[in-house]
């Protein structure tokens, strides 16, 4: 596609920053760098703190359909001659009304699927320490019963009503989707009204930046964990695996903070894990530097994950990833090429993966260059836009 597009990015920021915000920024800069015009329609859930009692009372309704979004987006599309509306998140303030606004103006919608919220109101397929897909097999009412969204039955009910209403209107079948992995795509297609030809796979991307790929023979006998220190990330299994490695265990650096920080320090001390060092919060560029020097990144996750950016950051410096064979992480890592995979409940298998992790630095970097660079991402994104715009043109020709 040679035409320079006007793209309207739509995003509802959560009260805490997250990976979706980074993807929004990265894709915006990418498109602008190729000469396209990028506009944004954004809201921030921090606004909720200043809502009057009456506006908070209306929130369950506007979460389903926000008339302000509908009016605003239609006006922007007309005034700015928008070609494509690319949505990242609509909860809570924007609402799915953005879809109806764009389609009413004859403009296609591309929705990036960052999580599992279209199928699971909690967005994670995880509950009470285990993978949970009850909402797929038994209906969305399960989420209300267990208060899966923010621990609130009322807020969960609002999410469920919104999802059910928009399923009934058939709007989800009229959108185009970007899934971050094949695993994401497989899950999304459980929503039967979505047509497979409208669902594309486009991973997130990172630039390798100032870090070079260090040959494996020159790397330190070190492994790295970088992430939030909580049970979902598999810290218990990670440290149990390191205990099994015994006195010959390589160095393990743990970067991050979180609710399990004190537990980790106590476990390390009680079990005399002298090769394990906790570094606390480490800024991103420093983490990438540590990745570049390490033999592998460890991700013993206990849930499906979204799209862990640490995996691609590791790939960008030729560092393989040892991860749970589960969900999106397991979908990204190729066994024996870009890392090793192990059952999410087996410290023994994790220890074995650490012991057999050599010989993959070169193939890991090759995979990065093939799939995760900004230029490759641009090609895929432009193909998605072309398909969406082609569908619009076909509809106009038949009208």
mmCIF file of C-alpha atoms in Angstrom:
data_model
loop_
_atom_site.group_PDB
_atom_site.id
_atom_site.type_symbol
_atom_site.label_atom_id
_atom_site.label_comp_id
_atom_site.label_asym_id
_atom_site.label_seq_id
_atom_site.Cartn_x
_atom_site.Cartn_y
_atom_site.Cartn_z
ATOM 1 C CA UNK A 1 0.000 0.000 0.000
ATOM 2 C CA UNK A 2 1.590 3.275 -1.189
ATOM 3 C CA UNK A 3 -1.030 5.657 0.176
ATOM 4 C CA UNK A 4 -0.170 7.579 3.326
ATOM 5 C CA UNK A 5 -2.939 6.958 5.845
ATOM 6 C CA UNK A 6 -4.590 8.980 8.562
ATOM 7 C CA UNK A 7 -4.871 6.644 11.532
ATOM 8 C CA UNK A 8 -6.905 7.346 14.652
ATOM 9 C CA UNK A 9 -5.452 5.500 17.630
ATOM 10 C CA UNK A 10 -7.981 4.959 20.434
ATOM 11 C CA UNK A 11 -6.847 4.062 23.927
ATOM 12 C CA UNK A 12 -8.244 4.127 27.445
ATOM 13 C CA UNK A 13 -5.332 4.370 29.903
ATOM 14 C CA UNK A 14 -5.592 2.350 33.100
ATOM 15 C CA UNK A 15 -4.855 4.053 36.415
ATOM 16 C CA UNK A 16 -1.470 2.300 36.484
ATOM 17 C CA UNK A 17 0.809 2.409 33.405
ATOM 18 C CA UNK A 18 1.139 -0.836 31.472
ATOM 19 C CA UNK A 19 2.501 -2.541 28.389
ATOM 20 C CA UNK A 20 -0.469 -1.455 26.276
ATOM 21 C CA UNK A 21 0.620 2.167 26.685
ATOM 22 C CA UNK A 22 4.082 1.270 25.376
ATOM 23 C CA UNK A 23 2.642 -0.499 22.334
ATOM 24 C CA UNK A 24 0.479 2.533 21.566
ATOM 25 C CA UNK A 25 3.534 4.826 21.656
ATOM 26 C CA UNK A 26 5.742 2.456 19.659
ATOM 27 C CA UNK A 27 3.208 1.927 16.887
ATOM 28 C CA UNK A 28 2.411 5.638 16.702
ATOM 29 C CA UNK A 29 6.081 6.532 16.241
ATOM 30 C CA UNK A 30 6.504 3.704 13.750
ATOM 31 C CA UNK A 31 3.671 4.918 11.526
ATOM 32 C CA UNK A 32 4.716 8.560 11.755
ATOM 33 C CA UNK A 33 8.273 7.563 10.865
ATOM 34 C CA UNK A 34 6.920 6.137 7.609
ATOM 35 C CA UNK A 35 5.043 9.312 6.744
ATOM 36 C CA UNK A 36 1.566 8.432 7.969
ATOM 37 C CA UNK A 37 -0.565 10.821 10.012
ATOM 38 C CA UNK A 38 -1.425 9.570 13.490
ATOM 39 C CA UNK A 39 -4.171 11.088 15.636
ATOM 40 C CA UNK A 40 -5.240 9.979 19.084
ATOM 41 C CA UNK A 41 -8.467 9.792 21.012
ATOM 42 C CA UNK A 42 -7.585 8.862 24.594
ATOM 43 C CA UNK A 43 -9.174 8.814 28.018
ATOM 44 C CA UNK A 44 -7.583 8.010 31.370
ATOM 45 C CA UNK A 45 -9.240 6.066 34.185
ATOM 46 C CA UNK A 46 -7.616 8.484 36.620
ATOM 47 C CA UNK A 47 -10.488 10.783 35.633
ATOM 48 C CA UNK A 48 -12.768 8.549 37.691
ATOM 49 C CA UNK A 49 -11.351 10.028 40.900
ATOM 50 C CA UNK A 50 -12.876 13.407 40.018
ATOM 51 C CA UNK A 51 -16.277 12.108 38.921
ATOM 52 C CA UNK A 52 -19.319 13.468 40.719
ATOM 53 C CA UNK A 53 -21.625 11.042 42.507
ATOM 54 C CA UNK A 54 -24.087 11.257 39.614
ATOM 55 C CA UNK A 55 -21.445 10.457 36.978
ATOM 56 C CA UNK A 56 -20.246 7.488 39.034
ATOM 57 C CA UNK A 57 -23.851 6.316 39.247
ATOM 58 C CA UNK A 58 -24.044 6.351 35.439
ATOM 59 C CA UNK A 59 -20.713 4.567 34.979
ATOM 60 C CA UNK A 60 -22.213 1.051 34.556
ATOM 61 C CA UNK A 61 -24.247 2.447 31.642
ATOM 62 C CA UNK A 62 -21.475 4.459 30.004
ATOM 63 C CA UNK A 63 -19.151 1.470 30.345
ATOM 64 C CA UNK A 64 -21.536 -0.320 27.982
ATOM 65 C CA UNK A 65 -22.039 2.615 25.602
ATOM 66 C CA UNK A 66 -20.644 6.110 26.067
ATOM 67 C CA UNK A 67 -22.556 8.677 23.975
ATOM 68 C CA UNK A 68 -19.704 11.182 24.328
ATOM 69 C CA UNK A 69 -17.263 8.757 22.702
ATOM 70 C CA UNK A 70 -19.734 8.093 19.907
ATOM 71 C CA UNK A 71 -20.141 11.813 19.143
ATOM 72 C CA UNK A 72 -16.461 12.662 19.545
ATOM 73 C CA UNK A 73 -15.151 9.872 17.339
ATOM 74 C CA UNK A 74 -17.656 10.524 14.537
ATOM 75 C CA UNK A 75 -16.678 14.211 14.567
ATOM 76 C CA UNK A 76 -12.934 13.465 14.473
ATOM 77 C CA UNK A 77 -13.365 10.997 11.604
ATOM 78 C CA UNK A 78 -15.306 13.532 9.521
ATOM 79 C CA UNK A 79 -13.107 16.541 10.270
ATOM 80 C CA UNK A 80 -9.763 14.775 9.949
ATOM 81 C CA UNK A 81 -10.675 12.355 7.120
ATOM 82 C CA UNK A 82 -9.576 9.308 9.084
ATOM 83 C CA UNK A 83 -8.852 6.144 7.078
ATOM 84 C CA UNK A 84 -8.532 3.561 9.877
ATOM 85 C CA UNK A 85 -9.523 3.515 13.549
ATOM 86 C CA UNK A 86 -7.082 1.404 15.585
ATOM 87 C CA UNK A 87 -8.364 0.595 19.075
ATOM 88 C CA UNK A 88 -6.184 -0.661 21.940
ATOM 89 C CA UNK A 89 -8.399 -0.452 25.054
ATOM 90 C CA UNK A 90 -11.937 0.828 25.700
ATOM 91 C CA UNK A 91 -12.447 0.124 29.446
ATOM 92 C CA UNK A 92 -13.935 2.026 31.275
ATOM 93 C CA UNK A 93 -14.487 5.495 29.854
ATOM 94 C CA UNK A 94 -14.299 5.083 26.088
ATOM 95 C CA UNK A 95 -16.519 1.981 25.851
ATOM 96 C CA UNK A 96 -17.236 -0.075 22.709
ATOM 97 C CA UNK A 97 -19.277 2.858 21.348
ATOM 98 C CA UNK A 98 -16.104 3.724 19.417
ATOM 99 C CA UNK A 99 -16.782 0.720 17.168
ATOM 100 C CA UNK A 100 -20.264 1.894 16.267
ATOM 101 C CA UNK A 101 -19.051 5.449 15.649
ATOM 102 C CA UNK A 102 -16.337 4.358 13.219
ATOM 103 C CA UNK A 103 -18.534 1.929 11.318
ATOM 104 C CA UNK A 104 -21.311 4.541 11.099
ATOM 105 C CA UNK A 105 -18.795 6.731 9.242
ATOM 106 C CA UNK A 106 -17.765 3.873 6.974
ATOM 107 C CA UNK A 107 -14.294 3.546 8.509
ATOM 108 C CA UNK A 108 -12.859 0.109 9.382
ATOM 109 C CA UNK A 109 -11.848 -0.735 12.944
ATOM 110 C CA UNK A 110 -8.753 -2.678 13.937
ATOM 111 C CA UNK A 111 -8.741 -3.894 17.547
ATOM 112 C CA UNK A 112 -5.486 -5.054 19.116
ATOM 113 C CA UNK A 113 -6.210 -7.867 21.578
ATOM 114 C CA UNK A 114 -3.843 -7.197 24.483
ATOM 115 C CA UNK A 115 -5.609 -9.532 26.914
ATOM 116 C CA UNK A 116 -8.525 -11.975 27.119
ATOM 117 C CA UNK A 117 -11.273 -9.559 28.192
ATOM 118 C CA UNK A 118 -13.597 -10.355 25.267
ATOM 119 C CA UNK A 119 -13.823 -13.887 26.671
ATOM 120 C CA UNK A 120 -12.974 -13.426 30.362
ATOM 121 C CA UNK A 121 -14.131 -10.320 32.305
ATOM 122 C CA UNK A 122 -11.060 -10.649 34.520
ATOM 123 C CA UNK A 123 -8.968 -10.611 31.307
ATOM 124 C CA UNK A 124 -6.476 -13.211 32.572
ATOM 125 C CA UNK A 125 -8.074 -16.696 32.518
ATOM 126 C CA UNK A 126 -6.639 -17.040 36.032
ATOM 127 C CA UNK A 127 -8.456 -17.386 39.357
ATOM 128 C CA UNK A 128 -7.565 -18.533 42.851
ATOM 129 C CA UNK A 129 -4.092 -19.757 41.954
ATOM 130 C CA UNK A 130 -4.989 -21.681 38.815
ATOM 131 C CA UNK A 131 -5.828 -21.326 35.133
ATOM 132 C CA UNK A 132 -9.595 -20.828 34.803
ATOM 133 C CA UNK A 133 -11.615 -20.954 31.585
ATOM 134 C CA UNK A 134 -15.051 -21.302 33.199
ATOM 135 C CA UNK A 135 -16.405 -18.324 31.261
ATOM 136 C CA UNK A 136 -15.652 -20.154 27.999
ATOM 137 C CA UNK A 137 -17.236 -23.440 28.989
ATOM 138 C CA UNK A 138 -19.990 -22.343 31.395
ATOM 139 C CA UNK A 139 -20.813 -18.728 30.528
ATOM 140 C CA UNK A 140 -19.904 -15.242 31.711
ATOM 141 C CA UNK A 141 -22.035 -15.530 34.825
ATOM 142 C CA UNK A 142 -19.146 -17.409 36.442
ATOM 143 C CA UNK A 143 -17.156 -14.177 36.514
ATOM 144 C CA UNK A 144 -19.876 -12.363 38.463
ATOM 145 C CA UNK A 145 -20.107 -15.186 40.984
ATOM 146 C CA UNK A 146 -16.377 -15.009 41.641
ATOM 147 C CA UNK A 147 -16.069 -11.182 41.335
ATOM 148 C CA UNK A 148 -13.308 -11.619 38.767
ATOM 149 C CA UNK A 149 -12.955 -7.940 37.810
ATOM 150 C CA UNK A 150 -11.163 -6.026 40.564
ATOM 151 C CA UNK A 151 -12.750 -8.239 43.236
ATOM 152 C CA UNK A 152 -16.121 -6.490 42.793
ATOM 153 C CA UNK A 153 -19.315 -8.254 41.778
ATOM 154 C CA UNK A 154 -20.887 -4.950 40.741
ATOM 155 C CA UNK A 155 -17.980 -3.929 38.511
ATOM 156 C CA UNK A 156 -17.752 -7.462 37.121
ATOM 157 C CA UNK A 157 -21.473 -7.382 36.339
ATOM 158 C CA UNK A 158 -20.984 -4.140 34.386
ATOM 159 C CA UNK A 159 -18.257 -5.802 32.318
ATOM 160 C CA UNK A 160 -20.400 -8.878 31.726
ATOM 161 C CA UNK A 161 -23.446 -6.858 30.658
ATOM 162 C CA UNK A 162 -21.302 -4.833 28.275
ATOM 163 C CA UNK A 163 -19.779 -7.938 26.692
ATOM 164 C CA UNK A 164 -23.146 -9.688 26.385
ATOM 165 C CA UNK A 165 -24.841 -6.643 24.884
ATOM 166 C CA UNK A 166 -22.209 -6.164 22.208
ATOM 167 C CA UNK A 167 -22.148 -9.862 21.411
ATOM 168 C CA UNK A 168 -25.902 -9.633 20.831
ATOM 169 C CA UNK A 169 -25.522 -6.694 18.427
ATOM 170 C CA UNK A 170 -22.936 -8.640 16.415
ATOM 171 C CA UNK A 171 -20.454 -5.754 16.493
ATOM 172 C CA UNK A 172 -17.481 -8.005 17.289
ATOM 173 C CA UNK A 173 -17.995 -9.779 13.970
ATOM 174 C CA UNK A 174 -17.553 -6.488 12.098
ATOM 175 C CA UNK A 175 -14.091 -5.667 13.417
ATOM 176 C CA UNK A 176 -10.590 -6.691 12.359
ATOM 177 C CA UNK A 177 -8.285 -7.999 15.066
ATOM 178 C CA UNK A 178 -4.595 -8.064 15.813
ATOM 179 C CA UNK A 179 -3.599 -10.876 18.157
ATOM 180 C CA UNK A 180 -0.103 -10.867 19.578
ATOM 181 C CA UNK A 181 0.441 -14.634 19.305
ATOM 182 C CA UNK A 182 -1.078 -17.706 17.689
ATOM 183 C CA UNK A 183 -2.266 -18.715 21.159
ATOM 184 C CA UNK A 184 -4.186 -15.427 21.452
ATOM 185 C CA UNK A 185 -5.757 -15.978 18.052
ATOM 186 C CA UNK A 186 -6.856 -19.505 18.940
ATOM 187 C CA UNK A 187 -8.546 -18.271 22.111
ATOM 188 C CA UNK A 188 -10.242 -15.315 20.403
ATOM 189 C CA UNK A 189 -11.811 -17.553 17.781
ATOM 190 C CA UNK A 190 -13.857 -19.178 20.538
ATOM 191 C CA UNK A 191 -16.123 -16.163 19.974
ATOM 192 C CA UNK A 192 -17.979 -17.687 17.043
ATOM 193 C CA UNK A 193 -19.138 -14.454 15.385
ATOM 194 C CA UNK A 194 -15.522 -13.482 14.663
ATOM 195 C CA UNK A 195 -14.380 -14.639 11.239
ATOM 196 C CA UNK A 196 -10.885 -16.224 11.057
ATOM 197 C CA UNK A 197 -9.905 -14.169 7.999
ATOM 198 C CA UNK A 198 -10.328 -10.998 10.066
ATOM 199 C CA UNK A 199 -7.895 -12.094 12.789
ATOM 200 C CA UNK A 200 -4.195 -11.407 12.219
ATOM 201 C CA UNK A 201 -1.123 -12.217 14.286
ATOM 202 C CA UNK A 202 1.320 -9.352 14.827
ATOM 203 C CA UNK A 203 3.732 -9.508 17.750
ATOM 204 C CA UNK A 204 5.006 -6.486 19.611
ATOM 205 C CA UNK A 205 8.437 -5.245 18.631
ATOM 206 C CA UNK A 206 11.507 -3.636 20.132
ATOM 207 C CA UNK A 207 14.630 -2.083 18.666
ATOM 208 C CA UNK A 208 17.932 -3.621 19.746
ATOM 209 C CA UNK A 209 19.226 -0.123 20.557
ATOM 210 C CA UNK A 210 22.779 0.315 21.773
ATOM 211 C CA UNK A 211 23.264 -3.270 22.922
ATOM 212 C CA UNK A 212 25.196 -5.678 20.722
ATOM 213 C CA UNK A 213 24.941 -9.450 20.609
ATOM 214 C CA UNK A 214 27.675 -10.946 22.770
ATOM 215 C CA UNK A 215 28.928 -14.364 21.590
ATOM 216 C CA UNK A 216 27.796 -17.141 23.900
ATOM 217 C CA UNK A 217 31.362 -18.117 24.834
ATOM 218 C CA UNK A 218 31.952 -14.599 26.183
ATOM 219 C CA UNK A 219 28.825 -14.467 28.334
ATOM 220 C CA UNK A 220 28.855 -14.785 32.092
ATOM 221 C CA UNK A 221 27.632 -17.941 33.792
ATOM 222 C CA UNK A 222 24.510 -16.074 34.735
ATOM 223 C CA UNK A 223 20.740 -16.277 34.318
ATOM 224 C CA UNK A 224 18.253 -13.432 34.714
ATOM 225 C CA UNK A 225 14.699 -12.956 35.960
ATOM 226 C CA UNK A 226 13.123 -9.545 35.305
ATOM 227 C CA UNK A 227 9.549 -8.789 36.317
ATOM 228 C CA UNK A 228 7.077 -8.190 39.088
ATOM 229 C CA UNK A 229 7.710 -10.344 42.140
ATOM 230 C CA UNK A 230 4.366 -12.055 42.590
ATOM 231 C CA UNK A 231 2.974 -15.579 42.550
ATOM 232 C CA UNK A 232 1.750 -15.303 38.944
ATOM 233 C CA UNK A 233 5.363 -14.993 37.774
ATOM 234 C CA UNK A 234 6.395 -18.318 39.289
ATOM 235 C CA UNK A 235 8.936 -17.103 41.868
ATOM 236 C CA UNK A 236 8.333 -20.109 44.117
ATOM 237 C CA UNK A 237 9.133 -22.532 41.313
ATOM 238 C CA UNK A 238 12.125 -20.489 40.174
ATOM 239 C CA UNK A 239 13.817 -20.556 43.565
ATOM 240 C CA UNK A 240 12.885 -24.199 44.167
ATOM 241 C CA UNK A 241 14.591 -25.020 40.868
ATOM 242 C CA UNK A 242 17.697 -23.106 41.913
ATOM 243 C CA UNK A 243 17.762 -25.015 45.188
ATOM 244 C CA UNK A 244 17.780 -28.267 43.208
ATOM 245 C CA UNK A 245 20.806 -27.069 41.208
ATOM 246 C CA UNK A 246 22.765 -27.101 44.466
ATOM 247 C CA UNK A 247 26.240 -25.737 45.072
ATOM 248 C CA UNK A 248 27.081 -25.777 41.355
ATOM 249 C CA UNK A 249 24.170 -23.470 40.474
ATOM 250 C CA UNK A 250 25.067 -20.570 38.162
ATOM 251 C CA UNK A 251 24.426 -16.979 39.209
ATOM 252 C CA UNK A 252 20.784 -15.868 39.186
ATOM 253 C CA UNK A 253 19.939 -12.169 39.178
ATOM 254 C CA UNK A 254 16.370 -11.172 40.124
ATOM 255 C CA UNK A 255 15.332 -7.710 38.932
ATOM 256 C CA UNK A 256 12.055 -6.298 40.191
ATOM 257 C CA UNK A 257 9.885 -5.557 43.167
ATOM 258 C CA UNK A 258 6.484 -6.756 44.317
ATOM 259 C CA UNK A 259 4.465 -8.466 47.036
ATOM 260 C CA UNK A 260 6.741 -11.543 47.173
ATOM 261 C CA UNK A 261 9.965 -9.602 47.690
ATOM 262 C CA UNK A 262 10.234 -10.349 51.427
ATOM 263 C CA UNK A 263 9.304 -13.997 50.853
ATOM 264 C CA UNK A 264 12.036 -14.327 48.211
ATOM 265 C CA UNK A 265 14.682 -12.833 50.482
ATOM 266 C CA UNK A 266 13.671 -15.152 53.335
ATOM 267 C CA UNK A 267 13.697 -18.254 51.093
ATOM 268 C CA UNK A 268 17.126 -17.350 49.697
ATOM 269 C CA UNK A 269 18.538 -16.906 53.212
ATOM 270 C CA UNK A 270 16.905 -20.034 54.688
ATOM 271 C CA UNK A 271 18.162 -22.236 51.868
ATOM 272 C CA UNK A 272 21.612 -20.633 51.566
ATOM 273 C CA UNK A 273 21.164 -19.839 47.863
ATOM 274 C CA UNK A 274 24.432 -17.952 47.658
ATOM 275 C CA UNK A 275 24.342 -17.731 43.852
ATOM 276 C CA UNK A 276 21.063 -15.746 43.868
ATOM 277 C CA UNK A 277 21.154 -11.944 44.037
ATOM 278 C CA UNK A 278 18.118 -9.663 44.285
ATOM 279 C CA UNK A 279 18.690 -6.280 42.659
ATOM 280 C CA UNK A 280 15.317 -4.622 43.309
ATOM 281 C CA UNK A 281 14.022 -2.167 40.725
ATOM 282 C CA UNK A 282 16.337 -1.875 37.720
ATOM 283 C CA UNK A 283 15.625 0.573 34.893
ATOM 284 C CA UNK A 284 14.954 -0.912 31.458
ATOM 285 C CA UNK A 285 18.218 -0.126 29.688
ATOM 286 C CA UNK A 286 20.194 -1.645 32.544
ATOM 287 C CA UNK A 287 18.016 -4.770 32.398
ATOM 288 C CA UNK A 288 18.738 -5.113 28.676
ATOM 289 C CA UNK A 289 22.448 -4.791 29.415
ATOM 290 C CA UNK A 290 22.208 -7.611 31.958
ATOM 291 C CA UNK A 291 20.240 -9.682 29.434
ATOM 292 C CA UNK A 292 22.967 -9.218 26.838
ATOM 293 C CA UNK A 293 25.573 -10.611 29.238
ATOM 294 C CA UNK A 294 23.459 -13.545 30.485
ATOM 295 C CA UNK A 295 23.056 -17.063 29.158
ATOM 296 C CA UNK A 296 19.246 -16.934 29.314
ATOM 297 C CA UNK A 297 16.209 -15.090 30.631
ATOM 298 C CA UNK A 298 13.904 -17.043 32.952
ATOM 299 C CA UNK A 299 10.099 -16.738 32.817
ATOM 300 C CA UNK A 300 8.451 -19.504 34.905
ATOM 301 C CA UNK A 301 5.021 -17.875 34.546
ATOM 302 C CA UNK A 302 1.920 -19.484 36.060
ATOM 303 C CA UNK A 303 -0.669 -17.835 33.791
ATOM 304 C CA UNK A 304 -1.254 -17.212 30.098
ATOM 305 C CA UNK A 305 0.390 -13.732 30.103
ATOM 306 C CA UNK A 306 -0.335 -11.034 27.539
ATOM 307 C CA UNK A 307 2.783 -10.498 25.470
ATOM 308 C CA UNK A 308 5.816 -10.345 27.774
ATOM 309 C CA UNK A 309 8.017 -7.605 26.324
ATOM 310 C CA UNK A 310 10.976 -9.037 28.229
ATOM 311 C CA UNK A 311 10.961 -12.021 25.851
ATOM 312 C CA UNK A 312 11.440 -9.877 22.748
ATOM 313 C CA UNK A 313 13.921 -7.632 24.547
ATOM 314 C CA UNK A 314 15.946 -10.768 25.308
ATOM 315 C CA UNK A 315 15.677 -11.943 21.695
ATOM 316 C CA UNK A 316 16.924 -8.527 20.500
ATOM 317 C CA UNK A 317 20.274 -9.135 22.222
ATOM 318 C CA UNK A 318 20.451 -12.816 21.265
ATOM 319 C CA UNK A 319 19.503 -14.128 24.707
ATOM 320 C CA UNK A 320 17.315 -17.266 24.718
ATOM 321 C CA UNK A 321 14.363 -17.597 27.083
ATOM 322 C CA UNK A 322 13.582 -20.455 29.440
ATOM 323 C CA UNK A 323 9.857 -20.347 30.121
ATOM 324 C CA UNK A 324 6.786 -22.266 31.194
ATOM 325 C CA UNK A 325 5.168 -24.150 28.338
ATOM 326 C CA UNK A 326 1.977 -22.225 28.920
ATOM 327 C CA UNK A 327 -0.098 -19.621 27.093
ATOM 328 C CA UNK A 328 1.503 -16.800 25.180
ATOM 329 C CA UNK A 329 5.022 -17.258 26.538
ATOM 330 C CA UNK A 330 5.002 -20.872 25.393
ATOM 331 C CA UNK A 331 3.653 -19.734 22.021
ATOM 332 C CA UNK A 332 6.501 -17.254 21.473
ATOM 333 C CA UNK A 333 9.463 -19.442 22.463
ATOM 334 C CA UNK A 334 10.553 -22.176 20.029
ATOM 335 C CA UNK A 335 12.035 -25.188 21.775
ATOM 336 C CA UNK A 336 15.743 -25.602 21.044
ATOM 337 C CA UNK A 337 15.818 -22.502 18.815
ATOM 338 C CA UNK A 338 14.997 -19.491 20.993
ATOM 339 C CA UNK A 339 14.899 -21.229 24.366
ATOM 340 C CA UNK A 340 13.643 -24.122 26.433
ATOM 341 C CA UNK A 341 10.146 -24.816 27.754
ATOM 342 C CA UNK A 342 9.107 -26.706 30.846
ATOM 343 C CA UNK A 343 5.857 -27.603 32.675
ATOM 344 C CA UNK A 344 4.739 -24.669 34.853
ATOM 345 C CA UNK A 345 4.652 -26.831 37.997
ATOM 346 C CA UNK A 346 8.005 -28.622 37.758
ATOM 347 C CA UNK A 347 11.103 -27.148 39.478
ATOM 348 C CA UNK A 348 12.957 -30.273 38.316
ATOM 349 C CA UNK A 349 12.213 -29.505 34.667
ATOM 350 C CA UNK A 350 13.206 -25.852 35.191
ATOM 351 C CA UNK A 351 16.551 -26.966 36.642
ATOM 352 C CA UNK A 352 17.059 -29.308 33.681
ATOM 353 C CA UNK A 353 16.301 -26.470 31.241
ATOM 354 C CA UNK A 354 18.940 -24.322 32.928
ATOM 355 C CA UNK A 355 21.489 -27.125 32.640
ATOM 356 C CA UNK A 356 20.797 -27.628 28.910
ATOM 357 C CA UNK A 357 20.356 -24.034 27.806
ATOM 358 C CA UNK A 358 23.464 -23.557 25.652
ATOM 359 C CA UNK A 359 23.891 -23.160 21.908
ATOM 360 C CA UNK A 360 20.934 -20.920 21.043
ATOM 361 C CA UNK A 361 22.220 -17.315 21.073
ATOM 362 C CA UNK A 362 22.764 -17.131 17.330
ATOM 363 C CA UNK A 363 19.439 -18.712 16.381
ATOM 364 C CA UNK A 364 17.633 -16.508 18.910
ATOM 365 C CA UNK A 365 18.982 -13.342 17.296
ATOM 366 C CA UNK A 366 18.127 -14.669 13.841
ATOM 367 C CA UNK A 367 14.529 -15.154 14.988
ATOM 368 C CA UNK A 368 14.476 -11.605 16.319
ATOM 369 C CA UNK A 369 15.673 -10.198 12.983
ATOM 370 C CA UNK A 370 13.089 -12.279 11.138
ATOM 371 C CA UNK A 371 10.029 -11.501 13.266
ATOM 372 C CA UNK A 372 10.432 -8.769 15.866
ATOM 373 C CA UNK A 373 12.105 -5.731 14.310
ATOM 374 C CA UNK A 374 10.246 -2.461 13.742
ATOM 375 C CA UNK A 375 10.473 -2.843 9.960
ATOM 376 C CA UNK A 376 8.968 -6.313 10.003
ATOM 377 C CA UNK A 377 6.252 -5.024 12.316
ATOM 378 C CA UNK A 378 5.505 -2.187 9.911
ATOM 379 C CA UNK A 379 5.044 -4.640 7.036
ATOM 380 C CA UNK A 380 2.572 -6.723 9.026
ATOM 381 C CA UNK A 381 0.654 -3.704 10.319
ATOM 382 C CA UNK A 382 0.303 -2.217 6.850
ATOM 383 C CA UNK A 383 -1.006 -5.547 5.571
ATOM 384 C CA UNK A 384 -3.645 -5.551 8.337
ATOM 385 C CA UNK A 385 -4.702 -2.014 7.413
ATOM 386 C CA UNK A 386 -4.804 -2.943 3.715
ATOM 387 C CA UNK A 387 -7.042 -5.923 4.450
ATOM 388 C CA UNK A 388 -9.353 -3.789 6.588
ATOM 389 C CA UNK A 389 -9.549 -1.059 3.950
ATOM 390 C CA UNK A 390 -10.063 -3.646 1.236
ATOM 391 C CA UNK A 391 -13.051 -4.981 3.120
ATOM 392 C CA UNK A 392 -14.472 -1.473 3.342
ATOM 393 C CA UNK A 393 -14.066 -0.927 -0.406
ATOM 394 C CA UNK A 394 -15.722 -4.255 -1.160
ATOM 395 C CA UNK A 395 -18.730 -3.277 0.974
ATOM 396 C CA UNK A 396 -19.043 0.065 -0.816
ATOM 397 C CA UNK A 397 -18.967 -1.608 -4.225
ATOM 398 C CA UNK A 398 -21.858 -3.891 -3.278
ATOM 399 C CA UNK A 399 -24.026 -1.091 -1.838
#
